[in-house]
CSV table of C-alpha atoms and ligand atoms in Angstrom, one decimal:
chain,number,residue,atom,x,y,z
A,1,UNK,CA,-28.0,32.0,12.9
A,2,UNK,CA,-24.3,33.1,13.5
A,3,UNK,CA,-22.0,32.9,10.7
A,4,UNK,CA,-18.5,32.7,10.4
A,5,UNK,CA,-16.6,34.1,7.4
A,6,UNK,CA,-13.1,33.9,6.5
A,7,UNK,CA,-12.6,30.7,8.9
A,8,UNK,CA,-9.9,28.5,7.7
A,9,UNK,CA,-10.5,25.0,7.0
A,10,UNK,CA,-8.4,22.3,9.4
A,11,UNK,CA,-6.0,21.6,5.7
A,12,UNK,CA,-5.7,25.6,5.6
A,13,UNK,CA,-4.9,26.0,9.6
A,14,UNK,CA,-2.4,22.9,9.5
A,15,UNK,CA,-0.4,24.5,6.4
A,16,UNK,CA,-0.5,27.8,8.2
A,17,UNK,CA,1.0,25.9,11.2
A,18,UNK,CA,3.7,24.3,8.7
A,19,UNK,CA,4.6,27.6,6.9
A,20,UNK,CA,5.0,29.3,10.7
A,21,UNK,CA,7.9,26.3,12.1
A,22,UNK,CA,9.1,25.4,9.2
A,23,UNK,CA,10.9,27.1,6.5
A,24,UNK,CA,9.4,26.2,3.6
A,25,UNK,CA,10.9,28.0,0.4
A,26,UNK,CA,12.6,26.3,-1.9
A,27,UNK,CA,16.3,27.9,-1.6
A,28,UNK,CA,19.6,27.4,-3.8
A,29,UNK,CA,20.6,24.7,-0.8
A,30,UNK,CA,17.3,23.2,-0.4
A,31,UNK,CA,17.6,22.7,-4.7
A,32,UNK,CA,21.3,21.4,-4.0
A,33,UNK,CA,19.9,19.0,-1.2
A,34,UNK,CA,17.2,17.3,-3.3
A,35,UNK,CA,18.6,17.3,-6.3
A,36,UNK,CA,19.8,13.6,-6.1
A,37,UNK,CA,15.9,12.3,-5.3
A,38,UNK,CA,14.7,15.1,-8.3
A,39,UNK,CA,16.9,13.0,-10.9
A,40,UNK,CA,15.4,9.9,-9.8
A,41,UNK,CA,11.5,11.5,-10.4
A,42,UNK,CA,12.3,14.0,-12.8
A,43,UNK,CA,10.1,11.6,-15.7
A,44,UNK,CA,7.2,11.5,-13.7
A,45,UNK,CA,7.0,15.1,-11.9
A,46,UNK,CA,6.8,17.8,-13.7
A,47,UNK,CA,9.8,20.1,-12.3
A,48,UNK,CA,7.7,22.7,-12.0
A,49,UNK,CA,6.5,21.8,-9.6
A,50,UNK,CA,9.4,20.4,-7.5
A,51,UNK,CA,9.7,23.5,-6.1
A,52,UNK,CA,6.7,23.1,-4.0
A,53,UNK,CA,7.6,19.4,-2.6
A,54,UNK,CA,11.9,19.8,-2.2
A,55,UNK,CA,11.4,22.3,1.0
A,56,UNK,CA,8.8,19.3,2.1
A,57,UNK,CA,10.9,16.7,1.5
A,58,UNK,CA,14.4,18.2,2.9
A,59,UNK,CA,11.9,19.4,6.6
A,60,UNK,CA,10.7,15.7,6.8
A,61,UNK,CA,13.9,14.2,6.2
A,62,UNK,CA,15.6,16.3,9.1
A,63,UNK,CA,12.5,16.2,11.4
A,64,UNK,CA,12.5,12.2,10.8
A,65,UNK,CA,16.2,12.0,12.2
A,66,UNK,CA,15.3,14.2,15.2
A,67,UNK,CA,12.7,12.2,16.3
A,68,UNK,CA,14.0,9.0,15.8
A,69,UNK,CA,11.0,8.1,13.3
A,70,UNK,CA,10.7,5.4,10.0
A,71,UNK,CA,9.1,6.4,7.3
A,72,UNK,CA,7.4,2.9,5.4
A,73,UNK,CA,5.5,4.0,2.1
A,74,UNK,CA,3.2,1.1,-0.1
A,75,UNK,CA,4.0,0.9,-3.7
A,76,UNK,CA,1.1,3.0,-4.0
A,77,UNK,CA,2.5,6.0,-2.8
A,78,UNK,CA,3.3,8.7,-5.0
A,79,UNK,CA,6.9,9.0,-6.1
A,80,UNK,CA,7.9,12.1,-4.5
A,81,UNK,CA,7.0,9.8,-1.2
A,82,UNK,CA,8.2,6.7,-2.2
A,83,UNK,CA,11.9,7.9,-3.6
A,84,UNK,CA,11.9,11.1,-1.5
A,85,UNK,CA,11.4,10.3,2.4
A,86,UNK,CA,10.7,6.6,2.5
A,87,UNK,CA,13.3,4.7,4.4
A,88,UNK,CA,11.9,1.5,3.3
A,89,UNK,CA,9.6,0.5,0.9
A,90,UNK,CA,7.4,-2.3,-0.6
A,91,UNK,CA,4.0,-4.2,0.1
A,92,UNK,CA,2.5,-4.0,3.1
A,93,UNK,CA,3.1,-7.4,4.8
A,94,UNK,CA,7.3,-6.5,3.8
A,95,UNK,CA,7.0,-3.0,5.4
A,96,UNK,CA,5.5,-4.2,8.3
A,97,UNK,CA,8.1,-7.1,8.6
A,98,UNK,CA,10.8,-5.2,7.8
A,99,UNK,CA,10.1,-2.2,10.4
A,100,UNK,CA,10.9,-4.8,13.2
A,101,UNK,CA,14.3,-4.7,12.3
A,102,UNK,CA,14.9,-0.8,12.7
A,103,UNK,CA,15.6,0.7,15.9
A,104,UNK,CA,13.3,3.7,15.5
A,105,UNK,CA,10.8,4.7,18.1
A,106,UNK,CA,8.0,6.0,15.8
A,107,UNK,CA,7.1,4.5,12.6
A,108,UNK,CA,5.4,6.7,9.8
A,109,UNK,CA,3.2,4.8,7.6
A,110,UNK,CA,2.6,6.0,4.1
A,111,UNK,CA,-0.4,3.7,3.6
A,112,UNK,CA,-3.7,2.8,4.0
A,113,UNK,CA,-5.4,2.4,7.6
A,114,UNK,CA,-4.6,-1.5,7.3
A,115,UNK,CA,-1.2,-1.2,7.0
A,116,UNK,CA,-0.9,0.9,9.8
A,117,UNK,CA,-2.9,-1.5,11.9
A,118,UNK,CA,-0.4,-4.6,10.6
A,119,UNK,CA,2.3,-2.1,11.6
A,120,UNK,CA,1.2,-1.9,15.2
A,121,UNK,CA,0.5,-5.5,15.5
A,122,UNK,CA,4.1,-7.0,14.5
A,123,UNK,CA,5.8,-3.5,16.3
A,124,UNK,CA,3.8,-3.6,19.4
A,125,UNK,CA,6.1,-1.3,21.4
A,126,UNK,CA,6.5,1.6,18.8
A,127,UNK,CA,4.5,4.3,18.4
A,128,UNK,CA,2.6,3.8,14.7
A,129,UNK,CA,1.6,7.2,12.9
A,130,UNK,CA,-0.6,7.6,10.0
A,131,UNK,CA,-1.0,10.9,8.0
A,132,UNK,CA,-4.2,10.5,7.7
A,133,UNK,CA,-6.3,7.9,9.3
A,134,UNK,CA,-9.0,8.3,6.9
A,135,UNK,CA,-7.4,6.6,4.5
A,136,UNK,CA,-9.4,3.1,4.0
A,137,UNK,CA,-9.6,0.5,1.4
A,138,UNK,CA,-12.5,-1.1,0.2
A,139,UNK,CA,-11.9,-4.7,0.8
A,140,UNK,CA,-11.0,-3.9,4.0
A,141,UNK,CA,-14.2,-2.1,4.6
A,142,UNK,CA,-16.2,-4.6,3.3
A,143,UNK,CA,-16.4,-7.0,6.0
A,144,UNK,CA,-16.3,-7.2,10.1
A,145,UNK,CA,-15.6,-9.6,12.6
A,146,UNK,CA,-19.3,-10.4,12.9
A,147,UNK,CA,-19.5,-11.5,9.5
A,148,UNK,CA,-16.5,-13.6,9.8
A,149,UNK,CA,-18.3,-15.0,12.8
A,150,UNK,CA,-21.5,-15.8,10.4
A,151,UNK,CA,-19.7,-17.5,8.4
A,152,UNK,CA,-18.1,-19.8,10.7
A,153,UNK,CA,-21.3,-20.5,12.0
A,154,UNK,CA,-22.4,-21.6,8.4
A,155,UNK,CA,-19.4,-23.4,7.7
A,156,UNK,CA,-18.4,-25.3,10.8
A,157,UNK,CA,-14.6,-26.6,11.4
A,158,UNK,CA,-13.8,-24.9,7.6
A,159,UNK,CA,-10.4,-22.8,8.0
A,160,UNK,CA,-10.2,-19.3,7.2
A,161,UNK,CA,-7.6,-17.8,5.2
A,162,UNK,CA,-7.8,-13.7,5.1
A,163,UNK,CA,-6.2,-10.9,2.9
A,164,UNK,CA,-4.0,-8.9,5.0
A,165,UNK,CA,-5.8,-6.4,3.6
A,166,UNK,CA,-8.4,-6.2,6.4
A,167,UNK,CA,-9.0,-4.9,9.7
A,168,UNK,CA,-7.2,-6.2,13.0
A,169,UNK,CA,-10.5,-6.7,14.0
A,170,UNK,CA,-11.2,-9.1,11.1
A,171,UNK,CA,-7.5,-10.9,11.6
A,172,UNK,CA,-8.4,-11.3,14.9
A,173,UNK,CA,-11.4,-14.2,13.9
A,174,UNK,CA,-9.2,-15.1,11.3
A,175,UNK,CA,-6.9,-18.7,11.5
A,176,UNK,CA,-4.3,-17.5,8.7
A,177,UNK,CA,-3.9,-14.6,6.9
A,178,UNK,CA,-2.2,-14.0,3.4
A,179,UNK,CA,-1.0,-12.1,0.9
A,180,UNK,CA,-1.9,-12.0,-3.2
A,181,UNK,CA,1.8,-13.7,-3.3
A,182,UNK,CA,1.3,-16.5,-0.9
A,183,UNK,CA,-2.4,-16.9,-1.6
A,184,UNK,CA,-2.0,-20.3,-2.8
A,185,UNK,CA,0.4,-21.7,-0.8
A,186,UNK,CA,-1.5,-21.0,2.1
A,187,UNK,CA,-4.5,-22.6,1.0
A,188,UNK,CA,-2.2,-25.6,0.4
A,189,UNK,CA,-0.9,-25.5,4.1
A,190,UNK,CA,-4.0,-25.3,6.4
A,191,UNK,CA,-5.9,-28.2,7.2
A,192,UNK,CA,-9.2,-29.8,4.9
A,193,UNK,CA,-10.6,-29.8,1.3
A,194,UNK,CA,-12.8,-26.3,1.9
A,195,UNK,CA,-11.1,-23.1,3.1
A,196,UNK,CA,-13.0,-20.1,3.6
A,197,UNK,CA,-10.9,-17.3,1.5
A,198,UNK,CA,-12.0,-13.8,2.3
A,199,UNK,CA,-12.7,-10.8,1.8
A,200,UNK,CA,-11.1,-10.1,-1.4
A,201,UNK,CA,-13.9,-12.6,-4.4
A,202,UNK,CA,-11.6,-12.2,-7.0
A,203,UNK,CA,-8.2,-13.2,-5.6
A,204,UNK,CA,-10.1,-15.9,-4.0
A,205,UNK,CA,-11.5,-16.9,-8.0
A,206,UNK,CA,-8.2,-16.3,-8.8
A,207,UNK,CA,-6.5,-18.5,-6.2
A,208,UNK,CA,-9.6,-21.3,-7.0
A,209,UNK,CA,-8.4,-21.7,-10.3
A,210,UNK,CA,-4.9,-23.2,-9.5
A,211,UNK,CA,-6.3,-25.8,-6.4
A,212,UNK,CA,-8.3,-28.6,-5.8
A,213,UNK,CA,-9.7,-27.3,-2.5
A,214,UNK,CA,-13.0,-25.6,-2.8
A,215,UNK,CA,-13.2,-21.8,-1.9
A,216,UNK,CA,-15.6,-20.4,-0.4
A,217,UNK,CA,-15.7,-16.7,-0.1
A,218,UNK,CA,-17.2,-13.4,0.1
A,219,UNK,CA,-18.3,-10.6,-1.9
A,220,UNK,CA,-15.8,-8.0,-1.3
A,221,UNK,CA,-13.4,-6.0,-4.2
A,222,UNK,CA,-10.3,-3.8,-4.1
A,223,UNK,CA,-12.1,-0.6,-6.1
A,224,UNK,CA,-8.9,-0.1,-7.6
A,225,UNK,CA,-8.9,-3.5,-9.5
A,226,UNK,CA,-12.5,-5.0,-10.1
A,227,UNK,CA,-13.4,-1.9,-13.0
A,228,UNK,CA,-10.8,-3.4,-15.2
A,229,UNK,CA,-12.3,-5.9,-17.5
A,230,UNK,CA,-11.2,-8.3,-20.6
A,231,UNK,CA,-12.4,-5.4,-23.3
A,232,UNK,CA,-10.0,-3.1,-21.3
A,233,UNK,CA,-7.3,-5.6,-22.1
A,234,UNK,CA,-8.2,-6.3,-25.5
A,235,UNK,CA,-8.4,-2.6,-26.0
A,236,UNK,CA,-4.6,-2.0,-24.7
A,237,UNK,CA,-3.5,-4.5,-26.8
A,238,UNK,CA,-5.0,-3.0,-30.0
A,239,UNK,CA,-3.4,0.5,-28.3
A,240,UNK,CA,-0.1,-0.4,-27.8
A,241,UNK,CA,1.0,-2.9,-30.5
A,242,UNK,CA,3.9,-5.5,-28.9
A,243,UNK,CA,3.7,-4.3,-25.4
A,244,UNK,CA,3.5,-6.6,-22.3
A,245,UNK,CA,0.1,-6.3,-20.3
A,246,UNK,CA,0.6,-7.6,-16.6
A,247,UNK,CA,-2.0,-7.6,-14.0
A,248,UNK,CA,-2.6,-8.0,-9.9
A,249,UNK,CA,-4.8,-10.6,-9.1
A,250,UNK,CA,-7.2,-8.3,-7.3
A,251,UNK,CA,-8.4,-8.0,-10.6
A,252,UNK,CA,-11.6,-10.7,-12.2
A,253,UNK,CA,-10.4,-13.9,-13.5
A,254,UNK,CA,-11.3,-12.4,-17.2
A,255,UNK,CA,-8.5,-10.3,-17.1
A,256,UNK,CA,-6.1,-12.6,-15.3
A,257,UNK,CA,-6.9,-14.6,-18.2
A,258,UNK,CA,-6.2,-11.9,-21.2
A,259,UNK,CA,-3.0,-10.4,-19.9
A,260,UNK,CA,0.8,-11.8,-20.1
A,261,UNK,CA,1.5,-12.4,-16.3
A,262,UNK,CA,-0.3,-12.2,-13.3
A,263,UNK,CA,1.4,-11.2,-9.7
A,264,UNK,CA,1.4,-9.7,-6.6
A,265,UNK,CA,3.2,-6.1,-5.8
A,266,UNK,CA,6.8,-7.3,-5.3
A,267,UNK,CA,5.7,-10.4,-8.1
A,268,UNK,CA,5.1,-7.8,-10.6
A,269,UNK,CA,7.7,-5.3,-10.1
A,270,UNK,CA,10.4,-8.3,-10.5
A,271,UNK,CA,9.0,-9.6,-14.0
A,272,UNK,CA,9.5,-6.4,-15.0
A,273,UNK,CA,13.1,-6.0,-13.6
A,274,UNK,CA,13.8,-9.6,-14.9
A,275,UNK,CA,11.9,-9.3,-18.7
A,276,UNK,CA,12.8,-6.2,-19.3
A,277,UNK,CA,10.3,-5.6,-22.1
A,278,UNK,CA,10.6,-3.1,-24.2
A,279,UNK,CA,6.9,-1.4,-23.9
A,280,UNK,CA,4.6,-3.0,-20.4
A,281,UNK,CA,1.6,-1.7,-18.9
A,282,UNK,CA,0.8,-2.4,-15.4
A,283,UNK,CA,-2.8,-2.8,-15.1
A,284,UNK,CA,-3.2,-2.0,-11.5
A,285,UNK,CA,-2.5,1.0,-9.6
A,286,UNK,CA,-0.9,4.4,-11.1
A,287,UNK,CA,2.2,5.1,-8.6
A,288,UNK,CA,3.3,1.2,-8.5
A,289,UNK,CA,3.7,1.9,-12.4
A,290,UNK,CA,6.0,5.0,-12.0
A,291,UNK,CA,7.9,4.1,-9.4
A,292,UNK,CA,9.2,0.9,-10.9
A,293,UNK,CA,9.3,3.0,-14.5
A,294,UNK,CA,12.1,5.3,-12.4
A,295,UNK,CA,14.4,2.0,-11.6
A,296,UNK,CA,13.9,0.6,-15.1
A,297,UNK,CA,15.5,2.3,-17.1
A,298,UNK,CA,15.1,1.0,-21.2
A,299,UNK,CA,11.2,0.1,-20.2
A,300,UNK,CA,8.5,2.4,-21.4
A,301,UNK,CA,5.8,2.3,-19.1
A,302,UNK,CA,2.4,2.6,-20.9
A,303,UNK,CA,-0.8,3.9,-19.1
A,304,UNK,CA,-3.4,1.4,-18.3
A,305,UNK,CA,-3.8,1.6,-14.5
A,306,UNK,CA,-6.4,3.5,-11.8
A,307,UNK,CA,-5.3,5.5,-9.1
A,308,UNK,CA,-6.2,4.8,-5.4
A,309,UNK,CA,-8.1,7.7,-3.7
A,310,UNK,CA,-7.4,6.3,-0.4
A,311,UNK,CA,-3.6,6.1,-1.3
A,312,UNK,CA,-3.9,9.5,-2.1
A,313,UNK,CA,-4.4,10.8,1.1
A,314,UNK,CA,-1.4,10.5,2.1
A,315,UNK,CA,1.0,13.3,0.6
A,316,UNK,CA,3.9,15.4,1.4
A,317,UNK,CA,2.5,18.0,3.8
A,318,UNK,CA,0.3,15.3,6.1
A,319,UNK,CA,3.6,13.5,6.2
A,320,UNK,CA,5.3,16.7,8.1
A,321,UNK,CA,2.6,17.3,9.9
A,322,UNK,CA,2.3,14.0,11.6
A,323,UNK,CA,5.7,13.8,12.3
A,324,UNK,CA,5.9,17.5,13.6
A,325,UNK,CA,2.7,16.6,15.7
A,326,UNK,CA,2.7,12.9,16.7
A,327,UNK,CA,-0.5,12.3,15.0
A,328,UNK,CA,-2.5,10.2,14.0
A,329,UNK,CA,-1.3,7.5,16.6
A,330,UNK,CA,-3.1,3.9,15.4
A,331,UNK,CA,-4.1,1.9,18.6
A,332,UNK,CA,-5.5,-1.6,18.6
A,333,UNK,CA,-7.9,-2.8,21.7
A,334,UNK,CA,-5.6,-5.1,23.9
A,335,UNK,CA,-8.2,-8.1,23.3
A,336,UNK,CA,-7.5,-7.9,19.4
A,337,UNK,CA,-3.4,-7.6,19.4
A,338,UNK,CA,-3.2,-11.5,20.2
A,339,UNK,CA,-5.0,-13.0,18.1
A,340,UNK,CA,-4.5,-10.5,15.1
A,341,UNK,CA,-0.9,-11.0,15.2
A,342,UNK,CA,-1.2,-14.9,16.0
A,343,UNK,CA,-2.8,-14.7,11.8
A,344,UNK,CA,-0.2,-12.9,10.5
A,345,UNK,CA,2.7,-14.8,12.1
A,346,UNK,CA,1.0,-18.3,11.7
A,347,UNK,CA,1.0,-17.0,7.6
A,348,UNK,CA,4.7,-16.1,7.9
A,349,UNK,CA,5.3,-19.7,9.4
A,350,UNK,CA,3.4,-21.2,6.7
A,351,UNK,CA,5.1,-19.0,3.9
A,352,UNK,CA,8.6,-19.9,5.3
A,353,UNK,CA,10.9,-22.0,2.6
A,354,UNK,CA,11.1,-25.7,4.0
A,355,UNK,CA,14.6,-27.0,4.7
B,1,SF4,S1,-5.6,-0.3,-4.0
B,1,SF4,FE1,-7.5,-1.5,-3.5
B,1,SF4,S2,-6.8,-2.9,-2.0
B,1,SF4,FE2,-5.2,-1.3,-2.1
B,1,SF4,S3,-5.8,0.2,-0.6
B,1,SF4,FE3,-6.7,0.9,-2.5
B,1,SF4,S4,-8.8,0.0,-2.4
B,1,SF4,FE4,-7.6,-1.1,-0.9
């Protein structure tokens, strides 16, 4: 059999690539030029090893401006994204929303494969990059169209109210979707006393809890969430005397039920900014804890949170790379866009204040 030695991997031949058009050393202007975003970070990166991601940062910064491209980056995203090339920021239903509203041709989305997808379908005509399309989710990946299509079958004429976080394929069987923030209210607005809430068990539980509809739903978890449990809380509290535990609602009722406050993304990160404890922990995942930590200042931020290996696959040197090289361009199949986008602006009808 032949055998090839010394071959470099794909990662090895891309940063090969990088280090041969870009200039990638961390000089006295690049140190000058960052220095602003370093401040920002400096509690939660170690500085040495901002020399590595400033010459990153400043490339993808000037490339972004050359090619008329938005960079969106999730909560989830690590702070050297989120603070130093993301032009807007939040959850993923706001960073698709707001991304209609820039004039940019190309959209960079520091997210999972979902968000890219909810990208695409509310910015039909620009081109939708993700750094790495292998980034998944597991509630996401736990259920398909035909499944949805099962269960409509089992439950005839019963609504169905999905996650955003979920395929286009799934949104495209879907009459609603919704977010952990609107969850309820949605449930409120559609039609009947049984609505199908899927795929995410626990923020379905969750949702339950607080309406007199009955749920029905299926068996899927966010990986990220369903390990914590109401020992873990228990355990943080014995930790970490006087702090403030507050939790997603991805998580099992059991913890919703232990901890201070329960909210979405942007939910949680304004308690924070409107309490202003003196000791929290975010029980959800890392990065949405230390990027919040560097905009409130006076909060310690205590760890109790997992990180998101699917998050995590988007970092500094993909970034460039898809931007240097148009990749990876997200496509949905033409029969899908309508109806996939028909659930996610029927939930931003529904989710509109009443005047
Ligand atoms: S944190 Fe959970 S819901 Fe979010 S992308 Fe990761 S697995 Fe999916």
């Amino acid at each position: 059999m032949i055998q090839q030695i010394n071959a470099l991997t794909p990662i090895e031949e891309a940063r090969a690539v990088l280090a041969a058009d870009f200039d990638l050393k961390f000089s006295k202007a690049i140190e000058t030029e960052t220095r602003p975003v370093f401040e920002r970070v400096k509690d939660r990166i170690p500085e040495i090893e901002w020399p590595f991601y400033a010459p990153l940062i400043f490339q993808i910064n000037k490339l972004k401006r050359e090619k008329n491209a938005v960079i969106l980056a999730h909560n989830y995203q690590t702070p050297q994204i989120f603070y130093g090339v993301a032009d807007i920021v939040g959850d993923s239903l706001q960073l698709a929303i707001e991304a209609t509203k820039v004039e940019a041709e190309t959209i960079v989305q520091c997210g999972v494969h979902f968000m890219a997808e909810t990208s695409k379908l509310l910015n039909p005509s620009k081109r939708v990059l993700i750094p790495d399309s292998r980034a998944g989710c597991s509630l996401a990946s736990s259920i398909t169209a035909e499944d949805v299509l099962a269960m409509r079958a089992q439950y005839p004429g019963v609504p169905v109210v999905t996650y955003v976080n979920s395929s286009a394929a799934v949104k495209a069987v879907t009459d609603v979707c919704c977010t952990s923030s609107n969850a309820l209210q949605i449930v409120e607005a559609v039609e009947g006393d049984t609505v199908m809430m899927i795929p995410d068990q626990y923020l379905a539980q969750n949702t339950a809890k607080k309406t007199k509809k009955k749920i029905v739903t299926w068996a899927g978890a966010c990986e990220v969430h369903e390990t914590f449990t109401a020992d873990d809380i228990a355990e943080l509290r014995a930790a970490y005397p006087g702090a403030r535990i507050i939790a997603h609602p991805e998580c099992p009722p059991e913890v919703i039920d232990a901890v201070d406050f329960a909210g979405s993304t942007s939910g949680m990160i304004d308690w924070v900014k409107t309490e202003r404890p003196a000791k929290v922990v975010m029980v959800t995942e890392c990065s949405m804890s230390d990027n919040v930590a560097a905009e409130t200042e006076g909060v310690a931020f205590l760890r109790g949170c997992n990180i998101c290996p699917h998050m995590k696959r988007i970092n500094l040197e993909n970034i460039l790379w898809s931007l240097h090289t148009d990749t990876e361009e997200v496509t949905i199949a033409e029969e899908l866009m309508e109806p996939a986008r028909a659930a996610v602006e029927r939930m931003i009808e529904f989710s509109r204040p009443k005047t």
